[in-house]
Amino acid sequence: MSATDAGTDRAMLTEVATGILRDLCTPEDVVAAEATGWSDRLWGALEASGFPYVSVPEAAGGSGGDVADACALLAVAGRFAAPVPLAEAGLTGGWLLASAGLELPDGPLTVPAGRPGDVAALSGGPGAWRLTGRLTRVPWGGRSTRVALLATGGGTSYVVSAPTAAARVTPGRNLAAEPRDDLAWDDVPLAAGTVAPAPAGVDDLALRLRGALGRAALISGALARVAELTVRYTGEREQFGRPIARFQAVQAHLVTIAEEAQLAGLAVQVAAGNARPEPGFFDVAAAKAVTGEAATVAARASHQAHGAIGMTKEYELGQLTRRLWSWRDEFGSERYWNRQLGRRLAADGPDRLWPRISTGLGET
Amino acid sequence: MSATDAGTDRAMLTEVATGILRDLCTPEDVVAAEATGWSDRLWGALEASGFPYVSVPEAAGGSGGDVADACALLAVAGRFAAPVPLAEAGLTGGWLLASAGLELPDGPLTVPAGRPGDVAALSGGPGAWRLTGRLTRVPWGGRSTRVALLATGGGTSYVVSAPTAAARVTPGRNLAAEPRDDLAWDDVPLAAGTVAPAPAGVDDLALRLRGALGRAALISGALARVAELTVRYTGEREQFGRPIARFQAVQAHLVTIAEEAQLAGLAVQVAAGNARPEPGFFDVAAAKAVTGEAATVAARASHQAHGAIGMTKEYELGQLTRRLWSWRDEFGSERYWNRQLGRRLAADGPDRLWPRISTGLGET
Amino acid sequence: MQFSATTLSPAEEKLRAEVRDFLAEQLPPDHRPALGFAGRHDPAFSRTLAARGWVGMAIPPEYGGHGRSAVDRFVVAEELLAAGAPIGAHFVADRQTGPALLHYGTEEQRRRFLPGIAAGEVYFSLGMSEPDSGSDLASVRTRATKVDGGWTVTGTKVWTSEAHRNHWFAVLCRTSPMEEGRKHAGLSQLIVDLHAEGVTVSPIPFLDGSHHFNEVALEDVFVPDDMVLGEIGSGWQQVTSELAYERSGPDRWLSTFPVLREFVREHAGPAVRDDAAAVIGRFAARFWAIRQMSLSVARALDAGQAPAVEAALVKEVGTRFEQDLVEALRVAAETELDQGTGTLFQRLLAEAVLTSPKVTLQGGTTEILRSVAAKGLGS
Amino acid sequence: MQFSATTLSPAEEKLRAEVRDFLAEQLPPDHRPALGFAGRHDPAFSRTLAARGWVGMAIPPEYGGHGRSAVDRFVVAEELLAAGAPIGAHFVADRQTGPALLHYGTEEQRRRFLPGIAAGEVYFSLGMSEPDSGSDLASVRTRATKVDGGWTVTGTKVWTSEAHRNHWFAVLCRTSPMEEGRKHAGLSQLIVDLHAEGVTVSPIPFLDGSHHFNEVALEDVFVPDDMVLGEIGSGWQQVTSELAYERSGPDRWLSTFPVLREFVREHAGPAVRDDAAAVIGRFAARFWAIRQMSLSVARALDAGQAPAVEAALVKEVGTRFEQDLVEALRVAAETELDQGTGTLFQRLLAEAVLTSPKVTLQGGTTEILRSVAAKGLGS
């Protein structure tokens, strides 16, 4: 897939990605990958087509395209519950490395989740950098080749492509058994070409915004699928002699799910579409808050509408809702982003509130 | 009505009160009283039967009975949306005066709502006390003869029976048009026998707990009536050829209302029954929080089940819900009490949580 | 069913800026905002707005209107509502009656009514609800009997907004007896002069004490043949499509916005409490997202689509959202409510608490909307 | 419908104190609490508890039980649940099968099963749900055919809790063909040995990865006549009254209590944040009030009443409350969830998030309960 396609034809991008995932990421494949949270075959196919580095410029070794392309791709990944670190690649880790002119690695790349207490510091100076750091719950941390991170050295901020082979790994997982591993480096020497000063605007907040937008995109895709599954199930399943979708109580669930799924999908589309090139604070905060709440509300309604069948670990619904329950908290929960957003809006004052809500133009 | 009856036969007390209110406080009477928030005829009848000072000992000029009797009476008053300051009489104002050995006044008595910024201070000393104070949103403040309040003088706390005739009155009202007036005294001389030192345990918190319990009792009575009205209306009203109570969506509302009304009623019964003689902090905080939330949830569901008819000012439902929307905030909203309660429970630590929830014995 | 993100064109943004400038001139900084389209009936404001071309935007120029797109109308409506402008006089005629006349009216009716509507001078009410008919419109009992040159109408309509101030109302009535199994047949719409002989308008005092709704009794009211709207016998189809117009506009989710803005005013500055900040952020985020849904319906209408399910979803989510907002602000404020005293925020909140129950009932209850939407989802 | 406040007698309080002392001895201070009655299957604990007389409390002494009141059972159950004790082995037999055998069983069946149940040694599962039958129990397809000396049963049951660990299950099956208009007739209950020939138990892995539920396939399983529970043809009536037992006990609202307690532990002390305090206070207050509702049902049962509507209300409000609690704690915690790492609170919260969807489905869905309750309210 060439960069031009990725940038100009988002529909084709999602179509191709959907094709690959439909073949290689069936619900059975997702169940099979559960033990490790990882599908080698799927990652290989995605890598071969250049999907991990969509939105990273071709000049930097990526596949081209923009933030909206990356989010469209992540919505597809969310829909299929893909057990690979796609959100950690181009939109976040790839962006970070490319922004500093560092090389994209072979094999999976990941990023820190920006959790309280995470630290990364450099010592030694140019040509002899050494990394000491401790990062918690890094997505696919133990499975990745490198972690793209920001570290301070002598008061300056650097982008680092840190080798996971040199880290101590303490495995963890989220509710969907996706790897979330603690990584620690103790005074580890870094190879030449893996450290570079962070350009202006490339900082913790910018990375956090991209991380949050990526999770919002995954959530929106999963919710679209939850909505489809629930419509299908309630249309087929009969009780008391008619499809349960005819009962008012079930209709209420269906409508709730549809609303939340649509709100989530639109929020991500708008936030991603407004990125030029960086995603804006208001857009991302609002999109993550809206998708987080949507995940909660729609997951509850879909389980209620499905009844017992939805709670088997193998049924597709459960694969999706377990991810929704995890992704909503990662890179900031809805409460976190609501609070951040509210602080900013309160600081801006009442007369800027409506202009901010009503603009679709991505002011930050 | 003798004190013995009031104390020993709560069922008779509520039966007699219900009889009076059924006659003198019909929905039409409540509408008619709306302009002033006051029914002279009803107050006269209640006074003649000794109802205002239920729970104040006979020795102090009251009608006897206990806190649970007073709350049972207030539940009846709430049910009929009675436009008189019954909750401000025996349970709160009467208790305050009697506790300090002061005389109960002729005519309505009220108490401060304990709002932020309220102040009351004494100067002058025994025999020549003077009052300076500013109280906001005092229930029936302008309509009452006296306000029972706590004021500080020379570092000591006193109970005062303050004359409203000497106060500047700024009228206000709550959402149900019940008077909530600001009162101000500027260095007003107080008559002999209207000031006395506050005994131990008679303080702002104790008054606030009684005020909150009174509101909870009013709410529980109003909710019981809201539940009845909604069951009746949805059983009679037909749409699409059958009573709307047969639709699942309406059933959901009916069940919600019943649950909240029952929770509210039980919470008040338990909190009042546990008072021996003082209502406990946990009980009152929990009862006011539960009834406040119940008011919100049940009012919304009852309006949704009733449709348009519920929103005419004259229909009984609206008279009740407007009171619910006001009472839930008075003497501390559910959020206020949730927070106070949570602070206390957090301070007590995790191992005291279950014993505190499961005891019915009114520890404070 | 699909909502697609859309952004405003430069021309649409320019229109917005013009409306904002206009409102900044027209509304004093300390004006008490109206909550929703029914908030205040102000003919002078309606005429001034019309003079700028912002009433009758859906009406073609040959009838005195402006032939503007659904998105342009959306932009004007959202600015008016966010500012709490007093649009109660013309809004129903503009949103509902104008399009109905364009769809179903005779040429003569269009020439008679549309220019006045577009001028912000002719105001309509809706004559649908009756004492015994709520969501089940087919059960209306108002009856029109054919007489020479017209119809004689007898019956009672309730919840007729502003009937005491408006000029006309479109009355849904039975023009032939109900037949078993065909209860939607035999209904028609007549345009009735609210000042005609036999029409008695009585107030229905609303919860907050305001006079907005009325009972309108019709006793042998003569309605000439040329005041029949659409086909005799097609009233139910016409009215249910009218309900669709009501569903997804900014009036369905912006009514209580001014209360949030005033809450922000009370908490403005960098030292906002965590829980107040969380409420502000949550509702700002949802306003932003719901607005996108609603805007995308307008865009779809301009593209010639018929997004009925989408419109029902927007209304269902929007009106519940309005109530949730009021409740969340009430909890966060921890204050006592009084319509007459306190800060502007406190007074608006009191008004919103009293009026918000109606928003999930107008234009199809939550339950009806869910049924419409759920059926659409399954197909 | 009426709930009345009730307090515990000194004897009942003494029982509570004994149970608390027992649990303090049995459960190490750092034990991971089980969430709800299905939380952990521990035969040793069940036997120890039974030795204290706290299993089979509803069973009369002549069958090895203790003939205690509903309130006594309530007190024991709430203490066990609040402490997160591992009661999964005996709980269903104790709550459901014991009373069913007392009501419907033959003298022989009672003598055979009740002493073992009361000893905490004989465990039952429930055989109601099938792949195509959820709340609509009349649609079960498992079929029993009369043969010499008994019945041959064929069919598949799903969601059979702990079938891989328990001894028996009571199977609802069709013993005569469904007749049009009488779909509840022709159903019966048979007591089936989970280790009988033709019984195959396969795990249904639950969302949280645990093995609790099973599919139980029955292929020509022979059940002797003396294992028919109650009357042939009365299965539906028996089972629906069994559902009533399920409805209002402490197991319906206490499952997630240990998560709240651990949240308090994380925030213990005088400097608790406002929003954490508000969550703690809100849920403590509702626990206190819901407990009173549930207790009042137990008291009514002891007074010989049949509070079916009340029980449905308690379950409906209680199970939704459990889910609300989990969600509110999740929001307040602002943490990522992992069943295997973090503090005890975090691990329990992760478990609760994964398991809480089931609580509004077991023992009658929220929708069914609302229908039961709403009908009762109207009468």
Short mmCIF file of C-alpha atoms in Angstrom, two decimals, chain A residues 10 13-22 24-27 29-30 37 39 42-43 46 51-52 54 68-91 140 176 178 180 213-226 268 316 319-321 323-324 327:
data_model
loop_
_atom_site.label_atom_id
_atom_site.label_comp_id
_atom_site.label_asym_id
_atom_site.label_seq_id
_atom_site.Cartn_x
_atom_site.Cartn_y
_atom_site.Cartn_z
CA ARG A 10 -9.28 6.44 3.73
CA LEU A 13 -7.41 1.86 3.76
CA THR A 14 -10.16 0.67 6.04
CA GLU A 15 -11.40 -1.75 3.43
CA VAL A 16 -8.02 -3.39 3.04
CA ALA A 17 -7.49 -3.49 6.79
CA THR A 18 -10.94 -4.93 7.31
CA GLY A 19 -10.14 -7.65 4.79
CA ILE A 20 -6.97 -8.66 6.59
CA LEU A 21 -8.61 -8.65 10.00
CA ARG A 22 -11.67 -10.52 8.81
CA LEU A 24 -6.79 -13.33 10.39
CA CYS A 25 -8.63 -11.98 13.40
CA THR A 26 -11.82 -13.96 13.67
CA PRO A 27 -13.44 -14.30 17.10
CA ASP A 29 -8.42 -16.22 16.55
CA VAL A 30 -8.96 -13.69 19.32
CA GLY A 37 -2.54 -11.37 24.10
CA SER A 39 -1.12 -12.82 17.31
CA LEU A 42 -1.80 -11.00 12.31
CA TRP A 43 1.07 -8.71 13.20
CA LEU A 46 -0.29 -5.96 9.09
CA PHE A 51 -0.34 -0.64 8.55
CA PRO A 52 1.58 -0.11 11.80
CA VAL A 54 0.16 4.77 8.93
CA ALA A 68 -7.48 10.62 10.68
CA ASP A 69 -6.19 7.69 8.63
CA ALA A 70 -4.54 6.23 11.70
CA CYS A 71 -7.75 6.59 13.70
CA ALA A 72 -9.84 5.03 10.96
CA LEU A 73 -7.46 2.09 11.02
CA LEU A 74 -7.65 1.83 14.81
CA ALA A 75 -11.44 1.81 14.67
CA VAL A 76 -11.14 -1.27 12.46
CA ALA A 77 -8.68 -2.83 14.90
CA GLY A 78 -11.07 -2.12 17.78
CA ARG A 79 -13.93 -3.68 15.92
CA PHE A 80 -12.02 -6.92 15.54
CA ALA A 81 -10.45 -6.81 19.03
CA ALA A 82 -7.08 -7.21 17.32
CA PRO A 83 -4.46 -8.61 19.71
CA VAL A 84 -1.60 -6.44 18.44
CA PRO A 85 -0.15 -3.05 19.50
CA LEU A 86 -1.42 -1.05 16.56
CA ALA A 87 -2.39 2.01 18.61
CA GLU A 88 1.13 2.09 20.03
CA ALA A 89 2.75 2.16 16.60
CA GLY A 90 2.25 4.97 14.08
CA LEU A 91 -0.08 7.29 15.95
CA TRP A 140 2.66 -5.10 25.01
CA ALA A 176 -9.01 -8.40 28.14
CA GLU A 178 -3.82 -7.64 26.59
CA ARG A 180 0.37 -4.43 30.22
CA LEU A 213 -7.11 9.56 20.84
CA GLY A 214 -5.88 6.12 19.87
CA ARG A 215 -7.82 4.49 22.69
CA ALA A 216 -10.89 6.52 21.75
CA ALA A 217 -10.61 5.23 18.20
CA LEU A 218 -10.28 1.62 19.36
CA ILE A 219 -13.34 2.11 21.59
CA SER A 220 -15.39 3.59 18.76
CA GLY A 221 -14.70 0.60 16.55
CA ALA A 222 -15.52 -1.89 19.28
CA LEU A 223 -18.75 -0.06 20.07
CA ALA A 224 -19.87 -0.13 16.46
CA ARG A 225 -19.48 -3.89 16.55
CA VAL A 226 -21.23 -4.21 19.92
CA VAL A 268 -13.35 10.30 17.12
CA GLU A 316 -17.54 -12.10 20.64
CA GLN A 319 -14.10 -10.04 23.92
CA LEU A 320 -15.25 -6.55 23.02
CA THR A 321 -16.66 -5.45 26.37
CA ARG A 323 -11.56 -4.35 26.02
CA LEU A 324 -14.00 -1.49 26.44
CA TRP A 327 -9.49 0.99 27.22
#
